[in-house]
Amino acid sequence: MKTRAAVAHKAGAPLSIETVDLEGPRQGEVLVEIKATGICHTDAYTLSGADPEGLFPAILGHEGAGIVVEVGPGVTSLKRGDHVIPLYTPECRQCEYCLSQKTNLCQAIRATQGQGLMPDGTSRFSLGGSRVLHYMGTSTFANLTVVPEIALAKIREDAPFDKVCYIGCGVTTGIGAVINTAKVEPGAKVVVFGLGGIGLNVVQGARMAGADMIVGVDINPARRALAERFGMTHFVNAKEAGADIVPHLVNLTKGGADYSFECIGNVDVMRQALECCHKGWGVSVIIGVAGAGQEIRTRPFQLVTGRVWKGTAFGGARGRTDVPKIVDWYMDGKIEIDPLITHTLKLEEINRGFDLMHEGKSIRSVVVY
């Protein structure tokens, strides 16, 4: 079959809108018609060439929502017509990682997923007879895509695709980092570095958790109003604070943050996020992904005196189990998504979405097919 897709032919080049060939689903796979997809910083990170796992040519995209068109042999949990969100972090419920209940990092298809391939080691996409790779097991920058059954969360049918697609990454990552990874408790003091698509959801999650003080740190003061709407209580302009930002935040929080979150992917900011935490119990969570070869550093004293450095992927969420619940939260008005969708684009305008991101003019651009 044929499908329209935005193809990344090489690092640093704009995406090319092409009609590609797509093979139907094989054993344990599902054909999904993507109705909407968000444009995430992770897509831009891979496209930039900084991603050590970035492979080309590929069809990027990992923040989508759509409808099941066809199921392959052996698929039991989904049927034609089901509404789904693709999961770049699957949940097989059978591997050591899933069964441990200690992590959401299912390893069932990790090896082939990292190679841009389906679990059987092949690709379903091709262009002019040449293979085109999958991306993060999802490839939502294609109107039709094939996804493993274990990498699809079935959701309610009344949820709008152009909003809940954002739950496929940004919303779940931000809110989940607060609830699942940090386990922020009522009354906590929280500092959030970076008030973009992830950071605003961290703010929202901290508000849900009952944090008393939510400090947002950003270089763009234009983000302040929206962050306050989502629950931010204090704003710090990182440019104005400069090298004094850590003592400033420690003073502002009267001893340091109980929890801090780095949502940028900057290793220097990761250090600031740790060092602004409270001695004895402060926890700093790294969400942002840094470039290949970059390393984090701090003085051992910071950790010896009780601060904890943690990382999180997909907010610690178990996709098939937790994503439908987060969709329910949105539909029940417990969380907001609509104000974060700042631009709605056609597939042909997808490169503009990346431009808006880089220019700091969007929180999340969504492509609607």
Coordinates of C-alpha atoms in Angstrom, one line a residue:
M1 CA 0.0 0.0 0.0
K2 CA 1.0 3.7 -0.3
T3 CA 1.1 6.4 2.4
R4 CA 2.1 10.0 2.7
A5 CA 5.0 10.6 5.0
A6 CA 7.6 13.2 6.0
V7 CA 11.0 11.4 5.3
A8 CA 14.2 12.3 7.0
H9 CA 16.8 11.5 4.3
K10 CA 19.8 12.7 6.2
A11 CA 20.8 14.6 9.3
G12 CA 20.4 18.4 9.1
A13 CA 18.2 18.4 6.0
P14 CA 14.5 19.4 6.0
L15 CA 12.0 16.6 5.9
S16 CA 10.8 15.6 2.5
I17 CA 7.1 14.9 1.9
E18 CA 6.9 11.7 -0.1
T19 CA 4.5 8.9 -1.0
V20 CA 6.2 5.8 0.4
D21 CA 5.4 2.1 0.2
L22 CA 4.2 0.4 3.3
E23 CA 3.9 -3.4 3.8
G24 CA 1.0 -4.6 6.0
P25 CA 1.3 -5.9 9.5
R26 CA 3.1 -9.2 10.2
Q27 CA 2.9 -11.4 13.3
G28 CA 2.1 -9.4 16.4
E29 CA 1.9 -6.1 14.5
V30 CA -0.9 -3.5 13.8
L31 CA -1.5 -1.1 11.0
V32 CA -2.6 2.3 12.3
E33 CA -3.9 5.3 10.5
I34 CA -2.3 8.3 12.3
K35 CA -4.8 11.1 12.7
A36 CA -2.5 13.6 14.4
T37 CA 1.1 13.8 15.6
G38 CA 3.0 16.3 17.7
I39 CA 6.4 17.6 16.8
C40 CA 8.7 17.0 19.7
H41 CA 12.2 18.2 20.6
T42 CA 13.4 14.5 20.4
D43 CA 12.5 14.5 16.7
A44 CA 14.5 17.6 16.3
Y45 CA 17.4 16.2 18.3
T46 CA 17.6 13.1 16.0
L47 CA 17.2 15.2 12.9
S48 CA 20.1 17.5 14.0
G49 CA 22.5 14.6 13.9
A50 CA 23.3 14.8 17.6
D51 CA 21.5 11.6 18.4
P52 CA 24.0 8.7 18.7
E53 CA 21.1 6.3 17.7
G54 CA 19.9 8.5 14.8
L55 CA 19.7 6.5 11.5
F56 CA 18.7 7.6 8.0
P57 CA 16.7 7.5 5.9
A58 CA 13.8 7.3 8.4
I59 CA 10.3 8.4 9.1
L60 CA 10.4 10.2 12.4
G61 CA 7.6 11.0 14.8
H62 CA 6.7 9.4 18.1
E63 CA 3.8 11.5 19.5
G64 CA 0.7 10.3 17.7
A65 CA -2.9 9.1 17.9
G66 CA -5.0 7.2 15.5
I67 CA -7.2 4.3 14.5
V68 CA -6.4 0.6 14.0
V69 CA -6.9 -0.3 10.4
E70 CA -5.7 -3.9 10.4
V71 CA -4.2 -6.4 12.8
G72 CA -1.7 -9.0 12.0
P73 CA -1.7 -12.7 13.1
G74 CA -1.5 -13.3 16.8
V75 CA -2.9 -9.9 17.8
T76 CA -5.4 -10.3 20.6
S77 CA -5.7 -7.0 22.5
L78 CA -6.7 -4.8 19.6
K79 CA -9.2 -4.9 16.7
R80 CA -10.0 -2.8 13.6
G81 CA -11.6 0.6 14.7
D82 CA -9.9 0.8 18.1
H83 CA -8.5 4.2 18.9
V84 CA -4.8 4.0 20.0
I85 CA -1.7 6.0 21.0
P86 CA 1.6 4.5 19.7
L87 CA 4.2 4.0 22.5
Y88 CA 7.9 4.5 22.0
T89 CA 8.3 2.8 25.3
P90 CA 6.3 -0.5 24.9
E91 CA 4.9 -2.7 27.6
C92 CA 5.0 -6.4 26.9
R93 CA 4.1 -7.4 30.5
Q94 CA 6.3 -10.5 30.1
C95 CA 10.0 -9.4 30.1
E96 CA 12.2 -9.2 33.2
Y97 CA 11.8 -5.5 33.3
C98 CA 8.1 -5.4 33.0
L99 CA 7.7 -8.2 35.6
S100 CA 10.0 -6.5 38.1
Q101 CA 7.5 -3.6 38.5
K102 CA 10.6 -1.5 39.2
T103 CA 10.8 0.2 35.8
N104 CA 8.8 1.0 32.7
L105 CA 11.8 0.3 30.4
C106 CA 10.4 -2.8 28.7
Q107 CA 13.2 -4.5 26.7
A108 CA 11.1 -6.9 24.6
I109 CA 11.9 -5.1 21.3
R110 CA 14.6 -2.7 22.4
A111 CA 17.4 -4.1 20.2
T112 CA 15.5 -3.9 16.9
Q113 CA 13.7 -0.7 17.8
G114 CA 17.1 1.0 18.2
Q115 CA 18.1 -0.2 14.7
G116 CA 15.0 1.4 13.1
L117 CA 13.5 -2.0 12.5
M118 CA 10.4 -4.1 13.4
P119 CA 10.9 -7.0 15.9
D120 CA 11.6 -9.4 13.0
G121 CA 14.6 -7.3 11.9
T122 CA 13.0 -5.8 8.8
S123 CA 11.3 -2.5 7.8
R124 CA 7.7 -2.1 6.6
F125 CA 8.6 1.2 4.8
S126 CA 10.3 1.6 1.4
L127 CA 10.8 4.3 -1.2
G128 CA 11.8 3.5 -4.8
G129 CA 12.6 0.0 -3.8
S130 CA 15.0 1.1 -1.0
R131 CA 14.4 0.5 2.7
V132 CA 13.3 3.4 4.9
L133 CA 13.7 2.9 8.6
H134 CA 11.2 3.2 11.4
Y135 CA 11.8 5.6 14.3
M136 CA 11.3 4.8 18.0
G137 CA 9.1 2.0 16.9
T138 CA 6.3 4.4 16.0
S139 CA 7.1 6.6 12.9
T140 CA 4.0 8.9 13.4
F141 CA 5.2 11.3 10.6
A142 CA 3.4 8.9 8.3
N143 CA -0.3 8.9 7.7
L144 CA -0.2 5.0 7.9
T145 CA 2.3 3.2 10.1
V146 CA 2.9 -0.3 11.4
V147 CA 3.5 -0.7 15.1
P148 CA 4.0 -3.7 17.4
E149 CA 0.9 -4.6 19.4
I150 CA 2.8 -4.2 22.7
A151 CA 3.6 -0.6 21.6
L152 CA 0.0 0.6 21.4
A153 CA -2.2 1.9 24.1
K154 CA -6.0 1.5 23.5
I155 CA -7.8 4.7 24.5
R156 CA -11.4 5.9 24.7
E157 CA -13.1 6.8 21.4
D158 CA -14.4 10.3 22.3
A159 CA -10.9 11.7 22.9
P160 CA -9.8 14.2 20.3
F161 CA -6.8 13.0 18.3
D162 CA -5.2 16.4 17.9
K163 CA -5.0 16.9 21.7
V164 CA -4.4 13.4 23.1
C165 CA -1.5 12.7 20.6
Y166 CA 0.5 14.9 23.0
I167 CA 0.0 12.3 25.7
G168 CA 2.2 10.0 23.5
C169 CA 5.2 11.8 24.8
G170 CA 5.2 15.4 26.3
V171 CA 2.3 15.2 28.7
T172 CA 3.1 11.7 30.0
T173 CA 6.8 12.5 30.4
G174 CA 6.3 15.7 32.3
I175 CA 3.4 14.6 34.6
G176 CA 4.9 11.1 35.0
A177 CA 8.3 12.4 36.1
V178 CA 6.5 14.2 39.0
I179 CA 4.1 11.4 40.0
N180 CA 6.0 8.2 39.1
T181 CA 9.7 9.1 39.3
A182 CA 10.0 11.8 41.9
K183 CA 6.8 11.0 43.8
V184 CA 6.3 14.6 44.8
E185 CA 4.2 14.9 47.9
P186 CA 1.8 17.7 49.1
G187 CA 3.6 20.8 50.4
A188 CA 6.8 20.2 48.5
K189 CA 9.0 22.9 47.0
V190 CA 9.7 22.2 43.3
V191 CA 12.0 23.9 40.8
V192 CA 11.5 23.3 37.0
F193 CA 14.3 24.2 34.6
G194 CA 12.8 24.9 31.1
L195 CA 9.2 25.9 30.6
G196 CA 8.7 24.3 27.2
G197 CA 6.4 21.4 26.3
I198 CA 7.9 19.0 28.9
G199 CA 8.5 21.6 31.6
L200 CA 4.9 23.0 31.6
N201 CA 3.6 19.5 32.1
V202 CA 6.0 19.1 35.0
V203 CA 4.5 22.2 36.5
Q204 CA 1.1 20.8 35.9
G205 CA 2.1 17.5 37.6
A206 CA 3.6 19.4 40.6
R207 CA 0.3 21.3 41.0
M208 CA -1.6 18.0 40.9
A209 CA 0.7 16.5 43.5
G210 CA -0.1 19.4 45.8
A211 CA 3.3 21.2 45.8
D212 CA 3.2 24.5 47.7
M213 CA 6.0 26.2 45.8
I214 CA 6.6 25.7 42.0
V215 CA 9.5 27.7 40.7
G216 CA 9.9 27.9 36.9
V217 CA 13.3 28.8 35.4
D218 CA 13.6 29.9 31.8
I219 CA 15.4 32.4 29.6
N220 CA 12.2 33.4 27.9
P221 CA 10.0 35.6 30.1
A222 CA 7.2 35.1 27.6
R223 CA 6.6 31.7 29.0
R224 CA 5.7 33.1 32.4
A225 CA 2.0 33.7 31.9
L226 CA 1.2 30.2 30.6
A227 CA 3.3 28.6 33.3
E228 CA 1.4 30.5 36.0
R229 CA -1.8 29.2 34.5
F230 CA -0.5 25.7 34.9
G231 CA 0.4 26.2 38.5
M232 CA 3.8 28.0 38.7
T233 CA 4.1 30.2 41.7
H234 CA 7.5 31.9 41.1
F235 CA 9.4 32.7 37.9
V236 CA 13.2 33.1 37.7
N237 CA 14.8 34.5 34.5
A238 CA 17.9 32.4 34.0
K239 CA 19.6 35.1 32.0
E240 CA 19.2 37.7 34.7
A241 CA 20.3 35.3 37.5
G242 CA 23.4 34.2 35.5
A243 CA 26.1 32.5 37.5
D244 CA 24.3 33.2 40.8
I245 CA 21.3 31.1 39.9
V246 CA 22.0 28.3 42.3
P247 CA 22.4 30.4 45.5
H248 CA 19.4 32.5 44.3
L249 CA 17.2 29.4 44.1
V250 CA 18.4 28.0 47.4
N251 CA 17.6 31.4 49.0
L252 CA 14.2 31.6 47.2
T253 CA 13.2 28.1 48.4
K254 CA 14.6 28.7 51.9
G255 CA 17.2 26.0 51.9
G256 CA 16.8 24.4 48.5
A257 CA 14.3 22.5 46.4
D258 CA 12.8 19.3 47.6
Y259 CA 12.6 18.3 44.0
S260 CA 14.0 19.8 40.8
F261 CA 13.5 18.8 37.2
E262 CA 15.8 19.5 34.2
C263 CA 13.7 19.6 31.0
I264 CA 16.2 21.1 28.6
G265 CA 19.0 18.6 27.8
N266 CA 21.8 20.9 28.9
V267 CA 24.4 19.3 31.1
D268 CA 25.4 22.6 32.8
V269 CA 21.7 23.1 33.7
M270 CA 21.6 19.5 35.0
R271 CA 24.3 20.4 37.5
Q272 CA 22.4 23.6 38.5
A273 CA 19.3 21.5 39.0
L274 CA 21.1 19.1 41.4
E275 CA 22.9 21.8 43.3
C276 CA 19.8 23.9 44.0
C277 CA 18.3 20.9 45.8
H278 CA 18.0 20.8 49.6
K279 CA 20.8 19.2 51.5
G280 CA 19.9 15.9 53.1
W281 CA 16.9 15.0 50.9
G282 CA 16.7 16.9 47.7
V283 CA 16.0 14.9 44.5
S284 CA 16.8 16.1 41.0
V285 CA 15.3 14.4 38.0
I286 CA 16.9 14.6 34.6
I287 CA 14.3 14.5 31.8
G288 CA 16.1 16.4 29.0
V289 CA 18.4 14.4 26.6
A290 CA 21.9 15.8 26.0
G291 CA 23.9 15.4 22.9
A292 CA 26.2 12.4 22.1
G293 CA 29.3 12.3 24.2
Q294 CA 28.2 14.9 26.8
E295 CA 28.6 14.1 30.5
I296 CA 27.2 15.4 33.7
R297 CA 29.4 16.4 36.6
T298 CA 29.2 17.8 40.1
R299 CA 31.3 17.6 43.2
P300 CA 30.9 14.3 45.1
F301 CA 30.1 16.5 48.2
Q302 CA 26.7 17.3 46.6
L303 CA 25.7 13.6 46.7
V304 CA 27.5 12.6 49.9
T305 CA 25.4 15.3 51.7
G306 CA 22.2 13.6 50.7
R307 CA 21.1 14.9 47.3
V308 CA 19.9 12.3 44.8
W309 CA 20.3 12.4 41.0
K310 CA 17.7 10.5 39.0
G311 CA 16.7 10.0 35.4
T312 CA 13.3 9.3 33.8
A313 CA 12.1 8.0 30.5
F314 CA 8.5 8.5 29.4
G315 CA 7.8 9.7 32.9
G316 CA 8.2 6.2 34.3
A317 CA 4.8 5.4 32.8
R318 CA 3.8 1.9 31.7
G319 CA 2.3 2.8 28.4
R320 CA -0.5 0.3 27.9
T321 CA -1.6 0.6 31.5
D322 CA -1.1 4.3 32.3
V323 CA -1.7 6.2 29.0
P324 CA -5.4 5.4 28.9
K325 CA -5.7 6.8 32.5
I326 CA -4.0 10.0 31.5
V327 CA -6.4 10.3 28.5
D328 CA -9.2 10.0 31.1
W329 CA -7.6 12.7 33.2
Y330 CA -7.7 15.0 30.2
M331 CA -11.3 14.2 29.3
D332 CA -12.4 14.6 32.9
G333 CA -10.8 18.0 33.2
K334 CA -8.1 17.0 35.7
I335 CA -5.3 18.1 33.4
E336 CA -5.1 20.7 30.6
I337 CA -3.7 20.1 27.1
D338 CA -5.4 22.5 24.8
P339 CA -3.4 25.7 25.7
L340 CA -0.2 23.8 25.0
I341 CA -1.2 23.1 21.4
T342 CA -0.1 26.4 20.0
H343 CA 0.0 25.5 16.3
T344 CA -2.0 23.1 14.1
L345 CA -0.4 22.3 10.7
K346 CA -0.8 20.2 7.6
L347 CA 1.8 17.5 6.8
E348 CA 3.1 19.7 4.1
E349 CA 3.9 22.4 6.7
I350 CA 5.8 20.0 9.1
N351 CA 9.2 21.8 8.6
R352 CA 7.5 25.0 9.7
G353 CA 6.7 23.3 12.9
F354 CA 10.4 22.6 13.5
D355 CA 11.2 26.2 12.8
L356 CA 8.6 27.4 15.3
M357 CA 10.1 25.1 17.9
H358 CA 13.7 26.4 17.3
E359 CA 12.5 30.0 17.3
G360 CA 10.8 29.5 20.7
K361 CA 7.4 30.5 19.2
S362 CA 5.6 27.3 19.9
I363 CA 4.9 25.0 22.9
R364 CA 3.7 22.1 20.7
S365 CA 2.8 22.1 17.0
V366 CA 0.5 19.3 15.9
V367 CA 0.2 17.9 12.4
V368 CA -3.3 16.8 11.5
Y369 CA -3.7 14.4 8.6

